[in-house]
PDB file of C-alpha atoms in Angstrom:
ATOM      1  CA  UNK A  21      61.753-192.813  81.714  1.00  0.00           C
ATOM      2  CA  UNK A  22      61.745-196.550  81.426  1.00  0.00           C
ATOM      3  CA  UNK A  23      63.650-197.105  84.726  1.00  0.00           C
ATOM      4  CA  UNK A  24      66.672-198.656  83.250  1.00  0.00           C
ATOM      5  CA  UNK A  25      70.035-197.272  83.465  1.00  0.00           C
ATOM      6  CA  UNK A  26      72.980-198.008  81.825  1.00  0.00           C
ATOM      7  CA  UNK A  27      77.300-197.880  82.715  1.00  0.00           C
ATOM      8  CA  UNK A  28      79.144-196.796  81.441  1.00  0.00           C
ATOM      9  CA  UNK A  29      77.588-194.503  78.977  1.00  0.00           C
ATOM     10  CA  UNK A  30      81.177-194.014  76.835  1.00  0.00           C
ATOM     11  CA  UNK A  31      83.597-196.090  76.283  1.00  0.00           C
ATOM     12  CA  UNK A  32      86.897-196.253  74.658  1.00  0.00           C
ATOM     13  CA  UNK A  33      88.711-199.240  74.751  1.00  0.00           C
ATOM     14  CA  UNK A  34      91.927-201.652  72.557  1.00  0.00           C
ATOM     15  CA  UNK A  35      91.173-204.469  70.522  1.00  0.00           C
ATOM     16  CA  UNK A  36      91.796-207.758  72.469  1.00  0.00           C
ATOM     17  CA  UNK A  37      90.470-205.937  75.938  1.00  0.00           C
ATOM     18  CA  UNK A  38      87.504-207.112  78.001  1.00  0.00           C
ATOM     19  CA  UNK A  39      84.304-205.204  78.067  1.00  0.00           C
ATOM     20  CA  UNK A  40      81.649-205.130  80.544  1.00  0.00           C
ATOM     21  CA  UNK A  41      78.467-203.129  79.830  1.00  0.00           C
ATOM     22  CA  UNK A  42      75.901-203.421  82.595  1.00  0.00           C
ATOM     23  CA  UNK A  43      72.212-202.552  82.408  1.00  0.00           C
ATOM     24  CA  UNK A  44      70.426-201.841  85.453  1.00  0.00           C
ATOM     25  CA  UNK A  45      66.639-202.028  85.980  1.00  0.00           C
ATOM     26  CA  UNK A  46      64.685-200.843  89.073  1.00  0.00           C
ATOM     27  CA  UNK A  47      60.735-202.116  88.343  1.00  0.00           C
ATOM     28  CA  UNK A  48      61.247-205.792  88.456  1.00  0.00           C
ATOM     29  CA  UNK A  49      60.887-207.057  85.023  1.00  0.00           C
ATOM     30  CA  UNK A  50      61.590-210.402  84.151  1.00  0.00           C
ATOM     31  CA  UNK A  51      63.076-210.300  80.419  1.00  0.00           C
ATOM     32  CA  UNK A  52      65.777-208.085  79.816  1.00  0.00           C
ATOM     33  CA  UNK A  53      67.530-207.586  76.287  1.00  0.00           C
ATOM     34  CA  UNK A  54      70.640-206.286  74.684  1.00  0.00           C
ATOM     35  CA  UNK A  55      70.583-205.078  71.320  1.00  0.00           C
ATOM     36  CA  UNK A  56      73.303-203.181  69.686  1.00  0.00           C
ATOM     37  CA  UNK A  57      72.784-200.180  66.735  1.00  0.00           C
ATOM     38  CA  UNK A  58      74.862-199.192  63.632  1.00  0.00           C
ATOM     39  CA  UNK A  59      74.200-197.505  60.460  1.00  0.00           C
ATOM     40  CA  UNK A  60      72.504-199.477  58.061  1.00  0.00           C
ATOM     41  CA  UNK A  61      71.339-202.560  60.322  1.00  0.00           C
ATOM     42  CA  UNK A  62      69.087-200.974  62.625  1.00  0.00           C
ATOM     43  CA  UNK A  63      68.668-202.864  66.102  1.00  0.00           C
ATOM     44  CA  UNK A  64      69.723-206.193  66.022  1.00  0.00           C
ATOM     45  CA  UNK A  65      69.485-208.512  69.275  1.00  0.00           C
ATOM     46  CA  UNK A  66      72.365-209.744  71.221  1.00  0.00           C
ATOM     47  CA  UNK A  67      70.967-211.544  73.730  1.00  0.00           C
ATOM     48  CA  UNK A  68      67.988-211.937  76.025  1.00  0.00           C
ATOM     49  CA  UNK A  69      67.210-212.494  79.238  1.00  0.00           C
ATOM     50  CA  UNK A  70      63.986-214.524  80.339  1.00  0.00           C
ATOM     51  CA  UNK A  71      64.497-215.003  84.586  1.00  0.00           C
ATOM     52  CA  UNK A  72      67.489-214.778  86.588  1.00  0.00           C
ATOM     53  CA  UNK A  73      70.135-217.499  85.133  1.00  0.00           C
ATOM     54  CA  UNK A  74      67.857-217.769  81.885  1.00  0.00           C
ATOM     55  CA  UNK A  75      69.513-216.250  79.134  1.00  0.00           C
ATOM     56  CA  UNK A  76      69.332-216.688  75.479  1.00  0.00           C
ATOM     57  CA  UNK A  77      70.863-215.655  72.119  1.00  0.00           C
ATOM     58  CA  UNK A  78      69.817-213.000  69.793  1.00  0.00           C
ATOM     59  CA  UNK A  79      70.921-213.093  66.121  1.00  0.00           C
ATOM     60  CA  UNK A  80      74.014-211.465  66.335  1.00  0.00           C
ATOM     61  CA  UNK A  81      75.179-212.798  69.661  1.00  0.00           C
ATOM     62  CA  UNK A  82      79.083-214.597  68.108  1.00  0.00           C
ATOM     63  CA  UNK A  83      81.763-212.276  70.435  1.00  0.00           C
ATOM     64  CA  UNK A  84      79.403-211.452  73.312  1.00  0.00           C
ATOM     65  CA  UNK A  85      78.319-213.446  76.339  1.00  0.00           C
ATOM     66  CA  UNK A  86      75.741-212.146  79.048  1.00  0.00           C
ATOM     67  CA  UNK A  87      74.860-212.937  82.864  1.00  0.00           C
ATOM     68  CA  UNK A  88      71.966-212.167  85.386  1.00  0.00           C
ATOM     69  CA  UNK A  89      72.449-213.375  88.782  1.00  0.00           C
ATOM     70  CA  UNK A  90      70.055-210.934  89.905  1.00  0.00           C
ATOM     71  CA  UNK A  91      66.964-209.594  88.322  1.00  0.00           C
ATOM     72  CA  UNK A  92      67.671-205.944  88.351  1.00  0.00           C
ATOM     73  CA  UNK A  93      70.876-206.499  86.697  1.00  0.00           C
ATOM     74  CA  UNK A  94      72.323-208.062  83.045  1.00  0.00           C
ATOM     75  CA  UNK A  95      75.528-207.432  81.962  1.00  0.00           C
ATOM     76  CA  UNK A  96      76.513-207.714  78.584  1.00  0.00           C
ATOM     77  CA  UNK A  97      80.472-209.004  78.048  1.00  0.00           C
ATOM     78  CA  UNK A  98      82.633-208.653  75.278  1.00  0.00           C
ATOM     79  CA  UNK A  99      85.069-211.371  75.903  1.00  0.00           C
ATOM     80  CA  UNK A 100      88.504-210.113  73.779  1.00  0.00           C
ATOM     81  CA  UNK A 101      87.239-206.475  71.978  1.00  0.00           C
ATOM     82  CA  UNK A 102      87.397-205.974  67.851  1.00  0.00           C
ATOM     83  CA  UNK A 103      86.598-203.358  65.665  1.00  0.00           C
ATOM     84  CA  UNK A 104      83.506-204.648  64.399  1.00  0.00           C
ATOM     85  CA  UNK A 105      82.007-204.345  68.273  1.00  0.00           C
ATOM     86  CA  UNK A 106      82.487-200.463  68.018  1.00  0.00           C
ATOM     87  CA  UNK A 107      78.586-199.551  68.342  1.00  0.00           C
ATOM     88  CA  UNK A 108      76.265-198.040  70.219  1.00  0.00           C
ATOM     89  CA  UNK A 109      74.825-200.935  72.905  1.00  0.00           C
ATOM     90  CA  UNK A 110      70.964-200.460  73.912  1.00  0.00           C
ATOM     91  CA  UNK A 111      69.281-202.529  77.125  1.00  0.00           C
ATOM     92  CA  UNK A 112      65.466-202.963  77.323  1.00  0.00           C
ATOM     93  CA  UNK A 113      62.930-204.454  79.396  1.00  0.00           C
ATOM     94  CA  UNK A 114      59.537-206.018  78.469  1.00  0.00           C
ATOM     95  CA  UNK A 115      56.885-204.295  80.338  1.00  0.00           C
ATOM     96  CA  UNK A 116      52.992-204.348  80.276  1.00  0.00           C
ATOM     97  CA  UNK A 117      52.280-200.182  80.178  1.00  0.00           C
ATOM     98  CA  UNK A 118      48.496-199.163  79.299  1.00  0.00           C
ATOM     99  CA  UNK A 119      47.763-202.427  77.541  1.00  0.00           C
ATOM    100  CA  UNK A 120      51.235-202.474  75.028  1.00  0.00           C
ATOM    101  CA  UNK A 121      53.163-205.520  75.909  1.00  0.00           C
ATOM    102  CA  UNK A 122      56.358-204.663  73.992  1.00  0.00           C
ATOM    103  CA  UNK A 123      59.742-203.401  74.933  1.00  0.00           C
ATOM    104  CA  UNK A 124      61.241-200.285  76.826  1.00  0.00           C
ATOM    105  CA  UNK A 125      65.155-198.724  76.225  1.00  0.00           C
ATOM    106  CA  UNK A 126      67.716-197.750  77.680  1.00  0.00           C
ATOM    107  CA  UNK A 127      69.782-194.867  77.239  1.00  0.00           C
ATOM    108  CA  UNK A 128      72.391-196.638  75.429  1.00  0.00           C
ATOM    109  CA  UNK A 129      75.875-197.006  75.477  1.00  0.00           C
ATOM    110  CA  UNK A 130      78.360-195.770  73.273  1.00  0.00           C
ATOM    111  CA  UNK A 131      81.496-198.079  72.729  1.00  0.00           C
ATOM    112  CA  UNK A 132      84.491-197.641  70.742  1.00  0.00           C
ATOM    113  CA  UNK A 133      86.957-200.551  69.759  1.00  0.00           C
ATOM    114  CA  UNK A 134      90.638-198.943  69.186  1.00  0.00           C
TER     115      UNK A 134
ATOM    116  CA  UNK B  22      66.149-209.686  51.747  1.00  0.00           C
ATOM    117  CA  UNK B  23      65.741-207.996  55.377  1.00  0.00           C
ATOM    118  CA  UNK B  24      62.402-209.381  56.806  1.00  0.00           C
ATOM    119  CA  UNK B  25      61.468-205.379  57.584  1.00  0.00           C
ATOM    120  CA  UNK B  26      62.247-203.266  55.179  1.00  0.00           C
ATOM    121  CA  UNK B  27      62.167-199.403  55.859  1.00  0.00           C
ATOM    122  CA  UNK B  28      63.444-196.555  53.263  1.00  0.00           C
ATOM    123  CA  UNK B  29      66.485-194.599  55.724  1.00  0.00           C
ATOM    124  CA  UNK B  30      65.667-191.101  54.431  1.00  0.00           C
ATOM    125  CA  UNK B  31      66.581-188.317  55.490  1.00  0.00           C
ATOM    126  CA  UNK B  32      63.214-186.628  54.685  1.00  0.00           C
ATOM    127  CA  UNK B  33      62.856-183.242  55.118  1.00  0.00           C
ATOM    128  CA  UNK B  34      59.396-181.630  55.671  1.00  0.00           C
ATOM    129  CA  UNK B  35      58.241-177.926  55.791  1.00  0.00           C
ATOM    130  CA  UNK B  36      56.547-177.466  59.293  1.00  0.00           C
ATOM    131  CA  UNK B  37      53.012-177.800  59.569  1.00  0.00           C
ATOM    132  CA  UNK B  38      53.583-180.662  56.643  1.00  0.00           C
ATOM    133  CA  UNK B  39      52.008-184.335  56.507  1.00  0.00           C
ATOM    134  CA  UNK B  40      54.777-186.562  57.122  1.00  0.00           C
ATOM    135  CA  UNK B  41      53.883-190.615  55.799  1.00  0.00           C
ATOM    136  CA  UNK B  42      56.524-193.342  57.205  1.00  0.00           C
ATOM    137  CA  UNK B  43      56.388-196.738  55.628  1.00  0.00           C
ATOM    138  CA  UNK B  44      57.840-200.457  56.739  1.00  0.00           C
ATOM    139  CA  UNK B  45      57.095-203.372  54.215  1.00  0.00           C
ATOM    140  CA  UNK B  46      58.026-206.519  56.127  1.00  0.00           C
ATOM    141  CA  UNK B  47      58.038-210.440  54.462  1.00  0.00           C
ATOM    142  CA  UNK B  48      57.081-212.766  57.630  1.00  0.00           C
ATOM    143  CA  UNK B  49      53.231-212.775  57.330  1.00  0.00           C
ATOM    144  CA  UNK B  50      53.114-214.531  61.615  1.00  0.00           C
ATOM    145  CA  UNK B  51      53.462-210.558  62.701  1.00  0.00           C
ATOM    146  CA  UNK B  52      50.594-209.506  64.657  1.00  0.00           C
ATOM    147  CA  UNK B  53      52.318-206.430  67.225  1.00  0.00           C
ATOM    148  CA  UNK B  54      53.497-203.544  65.496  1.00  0.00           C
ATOM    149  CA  UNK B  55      55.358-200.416  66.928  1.00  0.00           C
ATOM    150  CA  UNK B  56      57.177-197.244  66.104  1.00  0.00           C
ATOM    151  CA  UNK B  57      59.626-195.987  67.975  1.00  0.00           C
ATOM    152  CA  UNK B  58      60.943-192.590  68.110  1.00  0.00           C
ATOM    153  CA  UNK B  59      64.965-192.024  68.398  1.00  0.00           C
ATOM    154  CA  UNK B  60      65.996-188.736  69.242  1.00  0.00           C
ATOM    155  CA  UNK B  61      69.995-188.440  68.241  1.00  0.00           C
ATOM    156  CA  UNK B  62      72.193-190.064  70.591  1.00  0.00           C
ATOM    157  CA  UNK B  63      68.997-191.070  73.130  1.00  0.00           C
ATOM    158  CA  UNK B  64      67.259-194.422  73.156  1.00  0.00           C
ATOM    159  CA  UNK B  65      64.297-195.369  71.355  1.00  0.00           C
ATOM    160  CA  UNK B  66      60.559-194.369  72.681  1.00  0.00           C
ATOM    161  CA  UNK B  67      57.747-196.337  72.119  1.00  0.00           C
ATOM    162  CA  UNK B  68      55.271-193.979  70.304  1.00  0.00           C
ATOM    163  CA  UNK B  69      52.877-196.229  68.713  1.00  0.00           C
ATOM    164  CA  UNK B  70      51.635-199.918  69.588  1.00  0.00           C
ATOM    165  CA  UNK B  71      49.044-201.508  67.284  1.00  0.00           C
ATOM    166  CA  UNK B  72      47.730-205.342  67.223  1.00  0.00           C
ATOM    167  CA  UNK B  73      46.967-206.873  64.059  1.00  0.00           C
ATOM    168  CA  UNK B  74      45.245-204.858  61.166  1.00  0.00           C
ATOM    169  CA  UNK B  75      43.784-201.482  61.558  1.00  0.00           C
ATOM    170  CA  UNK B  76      44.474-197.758  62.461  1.00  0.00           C
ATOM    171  CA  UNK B  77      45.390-196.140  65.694  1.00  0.00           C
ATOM    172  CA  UNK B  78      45.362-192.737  66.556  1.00  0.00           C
ATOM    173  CA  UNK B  79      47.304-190.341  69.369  1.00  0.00           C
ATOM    174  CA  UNK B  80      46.988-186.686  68.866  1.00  0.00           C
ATOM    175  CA  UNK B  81      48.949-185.495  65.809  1.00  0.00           C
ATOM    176  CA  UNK B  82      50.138-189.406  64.730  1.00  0.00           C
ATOM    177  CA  UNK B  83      48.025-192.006  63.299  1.00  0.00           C
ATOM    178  CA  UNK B  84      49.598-196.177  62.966  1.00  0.00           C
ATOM    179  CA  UNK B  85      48.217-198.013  59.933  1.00  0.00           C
ATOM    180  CA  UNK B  86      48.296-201.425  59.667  1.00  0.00           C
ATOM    181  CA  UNK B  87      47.912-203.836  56.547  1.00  0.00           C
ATOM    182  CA  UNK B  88      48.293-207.421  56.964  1.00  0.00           C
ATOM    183  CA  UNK B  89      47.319-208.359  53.838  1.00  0.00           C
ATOM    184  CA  UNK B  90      49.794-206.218  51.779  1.00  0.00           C
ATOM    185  CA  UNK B  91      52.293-206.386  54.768  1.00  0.00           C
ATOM    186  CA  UNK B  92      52.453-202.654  55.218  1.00  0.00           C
ATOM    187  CA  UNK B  93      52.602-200.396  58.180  1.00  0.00           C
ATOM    188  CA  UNK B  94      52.610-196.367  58.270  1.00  0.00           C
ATOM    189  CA  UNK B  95      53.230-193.707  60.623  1.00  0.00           C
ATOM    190  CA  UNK B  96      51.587-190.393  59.599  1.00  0.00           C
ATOM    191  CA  UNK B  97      52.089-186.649  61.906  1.00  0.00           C
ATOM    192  CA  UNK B  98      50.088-183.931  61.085  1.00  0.00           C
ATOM    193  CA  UNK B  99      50.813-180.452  61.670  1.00  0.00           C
ATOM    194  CA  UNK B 100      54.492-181.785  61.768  1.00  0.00           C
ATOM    195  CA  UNK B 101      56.994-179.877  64.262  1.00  0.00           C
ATOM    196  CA  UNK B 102      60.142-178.755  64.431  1.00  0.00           C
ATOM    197  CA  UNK B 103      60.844-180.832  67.716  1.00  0.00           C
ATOM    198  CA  UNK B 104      59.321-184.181  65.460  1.00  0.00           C
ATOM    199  CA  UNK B 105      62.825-184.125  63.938  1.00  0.00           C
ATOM    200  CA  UNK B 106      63.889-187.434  65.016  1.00  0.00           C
ATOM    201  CA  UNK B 107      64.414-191.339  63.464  1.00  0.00           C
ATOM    202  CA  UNK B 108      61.586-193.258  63.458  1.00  0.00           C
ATOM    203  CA  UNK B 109      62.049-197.242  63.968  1.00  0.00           C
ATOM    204  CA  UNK B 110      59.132-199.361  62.579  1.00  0.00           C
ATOM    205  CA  UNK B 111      59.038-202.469  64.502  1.00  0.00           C
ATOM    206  CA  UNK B 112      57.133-205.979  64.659  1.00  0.00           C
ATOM    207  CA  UNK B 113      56.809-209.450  66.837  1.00  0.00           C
ATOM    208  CA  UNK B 114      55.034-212.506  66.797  1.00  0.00           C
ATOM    209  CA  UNK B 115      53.340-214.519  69.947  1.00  0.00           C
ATOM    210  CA  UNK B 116      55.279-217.004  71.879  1.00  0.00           C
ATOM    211  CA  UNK B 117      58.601-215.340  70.679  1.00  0.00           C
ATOM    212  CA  UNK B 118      59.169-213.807  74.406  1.00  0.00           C
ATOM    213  CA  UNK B 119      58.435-210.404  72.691  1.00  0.00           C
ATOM    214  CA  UNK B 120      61.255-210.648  70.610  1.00  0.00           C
ATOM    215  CA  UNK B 121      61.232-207.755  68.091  1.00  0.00           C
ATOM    216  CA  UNK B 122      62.396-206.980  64.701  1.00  0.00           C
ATOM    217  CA  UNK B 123      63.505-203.429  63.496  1.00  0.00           C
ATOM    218  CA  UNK B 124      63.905-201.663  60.188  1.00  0.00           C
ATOM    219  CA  UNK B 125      66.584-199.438  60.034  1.00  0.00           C
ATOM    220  CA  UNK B 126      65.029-196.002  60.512  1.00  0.00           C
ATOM    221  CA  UNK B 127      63.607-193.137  58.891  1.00  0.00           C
ATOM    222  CA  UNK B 128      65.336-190.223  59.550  1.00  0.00           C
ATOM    223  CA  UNK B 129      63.410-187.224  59.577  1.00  0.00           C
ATOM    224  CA  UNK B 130      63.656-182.970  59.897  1.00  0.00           C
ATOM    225  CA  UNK B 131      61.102-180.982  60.022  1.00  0.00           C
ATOM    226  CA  UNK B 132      62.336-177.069  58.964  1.00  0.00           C
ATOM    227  CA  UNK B 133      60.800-174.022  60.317  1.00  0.00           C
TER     228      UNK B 133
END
């Protein structure tokens, strides 16, 4: 268990709706990350998060914008919904376990675009 | 080109088999390689962490690591049933706040 949570875990929403995915951390780490996952392309990064206020973009981060006003929380918002956002939505933190610097998920999110 | 390239599978194995997963990858400033374990509809777990060239063992899997012909590999002996999962091959470089890139998976089962 990585100690990040995520809400909600389903989603169904319309095209041209808001979308707020929120990932929730309880061990302090600084950087936080969204990635999202479909067939063929793997994890690809939305956006990062380096402190609270200090965010960053990923390489697929057009349609999404992200916020952390407090360091167990970054939220991940989909501005206006399309079609090509229906994925499944992964958080992670950076941690330092037994000598591996390197990243930690989530449980994921699973959104649908209507 | 993808800058990690992994082959999606599925691959099916015979338990008690010697499964071999493979990532080539192009950007030759990777030094932090991982696999990552997905079981279906749960979020990846880190399995395997290596730095730079070499191999790394835990238990029943073993991480290789080639720099020079930009290859990494996962192998699991005495393969089981509950080893039926994706596997994610993934790499960063320093100073890129531990940004990481992904291939797309191997998917594999493992039949009894």
């Amino acid at each position: 268990d990585a100690g990040i949570t995520q809400s909600p875990r389903h989603k169904v929403t319309e095209t041209g709706t808001p979308v707020t995915l929120r990932c929730h951390q309880t061990e302090n780490h600084r950087y936080m990350y969204w990635y999202r996952q479909d067939p063929g392309h793997g994890l690809r990064l939305i956006h990062y998060s380096y402190g609270v206020k200090d965010t960053d973009k990923g390489e697929v981060s057009d349609g999404y914008s992200v916020s952390r006003s407090k360091t167990e929380d970054f939220l991940l918002t989909l501005e206006s919904a399309t079609s090509s956002q229906t994925s499944v939505y992964f958080c992670a933190i950076r941690a330092v376990r037994a000598s591996t610097d390197t990243q930690y998920f989530g449980p994921g999110t699973r959104l649908t675009v209507l | 080109q993808k800058e990690v390239e992994q082959d999606p599978g599925p691959l099916s194995v015979p338990e008690g088999a010697i499964v071999s997963l493979n990532c080539t990858y192009s950007n030759s400033a990777f030094q932090y390689f991982m696999w990552y374990r997905q079981y279906s509809r749960k979020g990846p777990e880190l399995l395997m962490y290596t730095y730079s060239s070499g191999n790394k063992e835990d238990g029943r899997f073993t991480a290789q690591v080639d720099k020079s012909s930009k290859y990494i590999s996962l192998f699991i002996r005495d393969s089981q049933p509950s080893d039926s999962a994706t596997y994610l091959c993934a790499m960063s470089y320093t100073g890129t706040a531990s940004k990481l890139t992904f291939g797309t998976g191997t998917r594999l089962q493992v039949t009894l």
